[in-house]
């Protein structure tokens, strides 16, 4: 396909307090169907709430963390939550749970936790890096 | 390719500026060229003599003074915003470049990141 691009998406707005995760998901879906690639998704700042396995919206509302998780699995797209943003906001995987002796872990698969180096690498590798902010 | 990190919000009121600062330092740590542009209320990050203890935060002043040491290429302030917020050069941290046309600064970078 002509002009096919590789994208890195950075989401900094949280679900239900901002529109960022759903706008990003709609963009990602449209990009794939137009023949582009999503190489990586990076959650930063309040965006890390998207990776929580404990979010439970009312049953008549769209479950954005679940939708994102399905989308990532379906297309085999790696997604990372920034470790510093995640720890500050109460999002931990098993490793961090053990390290800080916390009562639980709450990272939704297939999201992973890693440092800003993943973002730097994503910037470098992608043709375009797009940011989805919370605003306000 | 230098990445321009833009801070357009005042310090301490929200966490986004602090996290934007982390992004700039992280780029530099991985040997990717980075520069920062302060505009709008964001120019207040560049004020000397910040006393964030009163609101229970750490000073950004120390981080910003160390920016060249960590490999950040430039700290650029929007001259118009500085005037608007009464920030004279003598009240500013040393080593800041003033830009009279930030449109030029933005368009001379292919990669621009706004603090969200």
CSV table of C-alpha atoms in Angstrom, one decimal:
chain,number,residue,atom,x,y,z
A,1,UNK,CA,0.0,0.0,0.0
A,2,UNK,CA,1.2,3.5,-0.9
A,3,UNK,CA,2.2,5.8,2.0
A,4,UNK,CA,1.6,3.3,4.7
A,5,UNK,CA,2.8,4.7,8.0
A,6,UNK,CA,3.8,3.3,11.4
A,7,UNK,CA,2.3,5.1,14.4
A,8,UNK,CA,3.2,5.3,18.0
A,9,UNK,CA,0.2,6.5,20.1
A,10,UNK,CA,0.7,8.3,23.4
A,11,UNK,CA,-2.4,8.6,25.7
A,12,UNK,CA,-2.2,11.0,28.6
A,13,UNK,CA,-5.9,11.4,29.4
A,14,UNK,CA,-7.7,9.0,31.7
A,15,UNK,CA,-10.9,7.2,30.7
A,16,UNK,CA,-14.2,8.7,32.0
A,17,UNK,CA,-12.5,12.0,33.0
A,18,UNK,CA,-11.4,12.7,29.4
A,19,UNK,CA,-12.2,11.8,25.8
A,20,UNK,CA,-8.6,10.8,25.1
A,21,UNK,CA,-8.8,7.0,25.3
A,22,UNK,CA,-11.9,6.7,23.0
A,23,UNK,CA,-10.6,9.2,20.5
A,24,UNK,CA,-7.3,7.3,20.4
A,25,UNK,CA,-9.1,4.0,19.9
A,26,UNK,CA,-11.2,5.4,17.1
A,27,UNK,CA,-8.1,6.8,15.5
A,28,UNK,CA,-6.3,3.4,15.9
A,29,UNK,CA,-9.2,1.5,14.3
A,30,UNK,CA,-9.4,3.9,11.4
A,31,UNK,CA,-5.6,3.8,10.9
A,32,UNK,CA,-5.5,0.0,10.7
A,33,UNK,CA,-8.4,-0.1,8.3
A,34,UNK,CA,-6.7,2.4,6.0
A,35,UNK,CA,-3.6,0.1,5.9
A,36,UNK,CA,-1.4,1.9,8.4
A,37,UNK,CA,0.4,0.2,11.4
A,38,UNK,CA,0.2,0.9,15.1
A,39,UNK,CA,3.6,-0.1,16.4
A,40,UNK,CA,3.1,0.8,20.1
A,41,UNK,CA,0.8,2.4,22.6
A,42,UNK,CA,2.3,4.3,25.5
A,43,UNK,CA,0.3,5.4,28.5
A,44,UNK,CA,1.6,8.5,30.3
A,45,UNK,CA,0.3,10.7,33.2
A,46,UNK,CA,-3.4,10.1,33.9
A,47,UNK,CA,-3.5,7.9,30.8
A,48,UNK,CA,-2.2,5.0,32.9
A,49,UNK,CA,-5.7,4.6,34.4
A,50,UNK,CA,-6.7,3.0,31.1
A,51,UNK,CA,-4.6,-0.1,32.1
A,52,UNK,CA,-6.4,-0.7,35.4
A,53,UNK,CA,-8.1,-4.1,35.8
A,54,UNK,CA,-10.3,-2.7,38.6
A,55,UNK,CA,-12.2,-0.1,36.6
A,56,UNK,CA,-15.9,-1.0,36.7
A,57,UNK,CA,-18.2,1.4,34.8
A,58,UNK,CA,-22.0,1.0,34.9
A,59,UNK,CA,-23.1,-1.8,32.6
A,60,UNK,CA,-24.7,0.6,30.1
A,61,UNK,CA,-21.4,2.5,29.5
A,62,UNK,CA,-18.6,1.5,27.2
A,63,UNK,CA,-15.8,-0.2,29.1
A,64,UNK,CA,-12.8,1.6,27.6
A,65,UNK,CA,-10.0,-0.4,29.4
A,66,UNK,CA,-11.7,-3.6,28.2
A,67,UNK,CA,-12.2,-2.3,24.6
A,68,UNK,CA,-8.5,-1.2,24.4
A,69,UNK,CA,-7.4,-4.5,25.9
A,70,UNK,CA,-9.4,-6.5,23.3
A,71,UNK,CA,-8.1,-4.2,20.4
A,72,UNK,CA,-4.5,-4.7,21.5
A,73,UNK,CA,-4.8,-8.4,21.8
A,74,UNK,CA,-6.6,-8.8,18.5
A,75,UNK,CA,-3.9,-6.9,16.6
A,76,UNK,CA,-0.9,-8.0,18.6
A,77,UNK,CA,0.0,-4.4,19.5
A,78,UNK,CA,2.4,-3.9,22.5
A,79,UNK,CA,1.2,-1.3,25.1
A,80,UNK,CA,3.1,0.1,27.9
A,81,UNK,CA,2.2,2.2,31.0
A,82,UNK,CA,5.0,4.5,32.2
A,83,UNK,CA,6.2,3.1,35.5
A,84,UNK,CA,6.6,6.5,37.3
A,85,UNK,CA,3.1,7.6,36.3
A,86,UNK,CA,1.6,4.2,37.1
A,87,UNK,CA,3.1,3.9,40.6
A,88,UNK,CA,2.0,7.4,41.6
A,89,UNK,CA,-1.6,6.6,40.5
A,90,UNK,CA,-1.9,3.2,42.1
A,91,UNK,CA,-1.4,1.0,39.1
A,92,UNK,CA,1.0,-2.0,39.7
A,93,UNK,CA,2.0,-5.3,38.2
A,94,UNK,CA,3.1,-8.3,40.2
A,95,UNK,CA,6.8,-7.2,40.1
A,96,UNK,CA,6.0,-3.8,41.6
A,97,UNK,CA,3.5,-5.4,44.1
A,98,UNK,CA,6.3,-7.6,45.4
A,99,UNK,CA,8.9,-4.8,45.3
A,100,UNK,CA,6.8,-2.3,47.4
A,101,UNK,CA,4.9,-5.0,49.4
A,102,UNK,CA,1.5,-3.9,48.2
A,103,UNK,CA,-1.7,-5.8,48.9
A,104,UNK,CA,-2.6,-6.4,45.2
A,105,UNK,CA,-1.7,-5.9,41.6
A,106,UNK,CA,-4.1,-4.4,39.1
A,107,UNK,CA,-2.5,-4.3,35.7
A,108,UNK,CA,-4.8,-5.4,32.9
A,109,UNK,CA,-3.4,-7.7,30.2
A,110,UNK,CA,-1.8,-7.1,27.7
A,111,UNK,CA,-0.6,-3.8,29.1
A,112,UNK,CA,3.0,-3.8,30.5
A,113,UNK,CA,4.8,-1.4,32.8
A,114,UNK,CA,8.1,0.1,31.8
A,115,UNK,CA,10.1,3.4,31.8
A,116,UNK,CA,10.0,6.4,29.5
A,117,UNK,CA,12.8,4.7,27.5
A,118,UNK,CA,9.9,2.8,25.7
A,119,UNK,CA,8.5,6.1,24.7
A,120,UNK,CA,11.8,7.4,23.4
A,121,UNK,CA,12.3,4.2,21.4
A,122,UNK,CA,8.7,4.4,20.1
A,123,UNK,CA,9.4,8.0,18.9
A,124,UNK,CA,12.4,6.9,17.1
A,125,UNK,CA,10.9,3.9,15.4
A,126,UNK,CA,7.6,5.4,14.3
A,127,UNK,CA,6.9,7.6,11.3
A,128,UNK,CA,4.4,9.6,13.4
A,129,UNK,CA,3.8,9.8,17.1
A,130,UNK,CA,0.4,11.1,18.1
A,131,UNK,CA,-0.6,12.4,21.5
A,132,UNK,CA,-4.1,12.1,23.0
A,133,UNK,CA,-4.4,14.6,25.9
A,134,UNK,CA,-7.0,15.0,28.6
A,135,UNK,CA,-7.2,18.8,28.2
A,136,UNK,CA,-9.3,20.9,30.5
B,1,UNK,CA,15.9,15.4,14.9
B,2,UNK,CA,15.4,17.5,18.0
B,3,UNK,CA,12.2,16.9,20.0
B,4,UNK,CA,10.6,20.1,21.3
B,5,UNK,CA,8.8,19.7,24.6
B,6,UNK,CA,6.3,22.5,25.1
B,7,UNK,CA,5.1,23.6,28.6
B,8,UNK,CA,2.2,26.0,28.4
B,9,UNK,CA,0.8,25.6,31.9
B,10,UNK,CA,1.9,27.3,35.1
B,11,UNK,CA,4.1,25.2,37.5
B,12,UNK,CA,2.8,23.4,40.6
B,13,UNK,CA,-1.0,23.7,39.9
B,14,UNK,CA,-1.1,20.4,37.9
B,15,UNK,CA,1.3,17.5,37.4
B,16,UNK,CA,1.5,17.7,33.6
B,17,UNK,CA,4.4,20.1,33.5
B,18,UNK,CA,6.4,18.0,35.8
B,19,UNK,CA,5.8,15.0,33.7
B,20,UNK,CA,6.7,16.9,30.6
B,21,UNK,CA,10.0,17.8,32.3
B,22,UNK,CA,10.6,14.1,32.9
B,23,UNK,CA,10.1,13.5,29.2
B,24,UNK,CA,12.7,16.0,28.2
B,25,UNK,CA,15.2,14.6,30.7
B,26,UNK,CA,14.5,11.1,29.5
B,27,UNK,CA,15.2,12.0,25.9
B,28,UNK,CA,18.5,13.5,26.9
B,29,UNK,CA,19.3,10.5,29.0
B,30,UNK,CA,18.9,8.3,25.9
B,31,UNK,CA,21.0,10.7,23.8
B,32,UNK,CA,18.1,12.0,21.8
B,33,UNK,CA,18.3,15.7,21.3
B,34,UNK,CA,15.7,17.6,23.2
B,35,UNK,CA,14.8,21.3,23.7
B,36,UNK,CA,12.0,22.9,25.8
B,37,UNK,CA,9.7,25.8,25.0
B,38,UNK,CA,7.9,27.7,27.7
B,39,UNK,CA,4.9,29.7,26.6
B,40,UNK,CA,1.7,31.2,28.1
B,41,UNK,CA,1.5,30.7,31.9
B,42,UNK,CA,4.3,28.1,31.4
B,43,UNK,CA,6.9,30.9,31.4
B,44,UNK,CA,6.5,31.0,35.2
B,45,UNK,CA,8.5,27.8,35.4
B,46,UNK,CA,11.6,30.0,34.6
B,47,UNK,CA,11.2,32.4,37.5
B,48,UNK,CA,14.1,32.6,40.0
B,49,UNK,CA,13.5,32.1,43.7
B,50,UNK,CA,10.6,29.7,43.5
B,51,UNK,CA,9.4,28.6,47.0
B,52,UNK,CA,7.3,25.5,46.4
B,53,UNK,CA,7.8,24.2,49.9
B,54,UNK,CA,4.6,26.1,50.9
B,55,UNK,CA,2.5,23.9,48.7
B,56,UNK,CA,4.4,20.7,49.5
B,57,UNK,CA,6.2,20.4,46.2
B,58,UNK,CA,9.8,20.1,45.0
B,59,UNK,CA,11.4,23.0,43.2
B,60,UNK,CA,11.6,22.8,39.4
B,61,UNK,CA,14.3,25.5,39.5
B,62,UNK,CA,17.0,23.0,40.4
B,63,UNK,CA,16.0,20.6,37.6
B,64,UNK,CA,15.9,23.4,35.0
B,65,UNK,CA,19.3,24.8,36.1
B,66,UNK,CA,20.8,21.4,35.5
B,67,UNK,CA,19.1,20.9,32.1
B,68,UNK,CA,22.2,21.8,30.0
B,69,UNK,CA,24.3,19.5,32.2
B,70,UNK,CA,22.0,16.6,31.4
B,71,UNK,CA,22.2,17.4,27.7
B,72,UNK,CA,19.0,19.4,27.0
B,73,UNK,CA,20.0,21.6,24.1
B,74,UNK,CA,18.0,24.7,24.8
B,75,UNK,CA,15.4,26.3,27.2
B,76,UNK,CA,13.4,28.7,25.1
B,77,UNK,CA,11.0,31.3,26.5
B,78,UNK,CA,8.2,33.0,24.5
B,79,UNK,CA,9.2,36.7,24.8
B,80,UNK,CA,5.6,37.9,24.5
B,81,UNK,CA,4.4,35.6,27.3
B,82,UNK,CA,7.3,36.8,29.5
B,83,UNK,CA,6.1,40.4,29.0
B,84,UNK,CA,2.5,39.3,29.7
B,85,UNK,CA,3.5,37.7,33.0
B,86,UNK,CA,5.9,40.4,34.1
B,87,UNK,CA,8.9,38.2,33.9
B,88,UNK,CA,12.0,40.3,33.2
B,89,UNK,CA,15.3,38.8,32.1
B,90,UNK,CA,16.8,39.6,35.5
B,91,UNK,CA,14.0,37.6,37.3
B,92,UNK,CA,14.7,34.6,35.1
B,93,UNK,CA,17.0,31.6,35.5
B,94,UNK,CA,20.2,32.0,33.6
B,95,UNK,CA,20.8,30.5,30.2
B,96,UNK,CA,17.3,31.0,28.7
B,97,UNK,CA,16.9,31.9,25.0
B,98,UNK,CA,14.2,34.4,24.2
B,99,UNK,CA,12.0,33.8,21.1
B,100,UNK,CA,9.9,36.6,19.7
B,101,UNK,CA,8.2,34.3,17.2
B,102,UNK,CA,7.3,30.9,18.6
B,103,UNK,CA,5.7,29.9,15.3
B,104,UNK,CA,9.2,29.7,14.0
B,105,UNK,CA,10.4,27.7,16.9
B,106,UNK,CA,7.5,25.2,16.5
B,107,UNK,CA,7.9,24.9,12.7
B,108,UNK,CA,11.7,24.3,13.0
B,109,UNK,CA,11.1,21.1,14.9
B,110,UNK,CA,9.6,18.0,13.3
B,111,UNK,CA,8.7,16.5,16.6
B,112,UNK,CA,6.7,18.7,19.1
B,113,UNK,CA,5.2,17.4,22.3
B,114,UNK,CA,2.8,19.4,24.4
B,115,UNK,CA,2.4,18.8,28.1
B,116,UNK,CA,-1.0,17.2,28.5
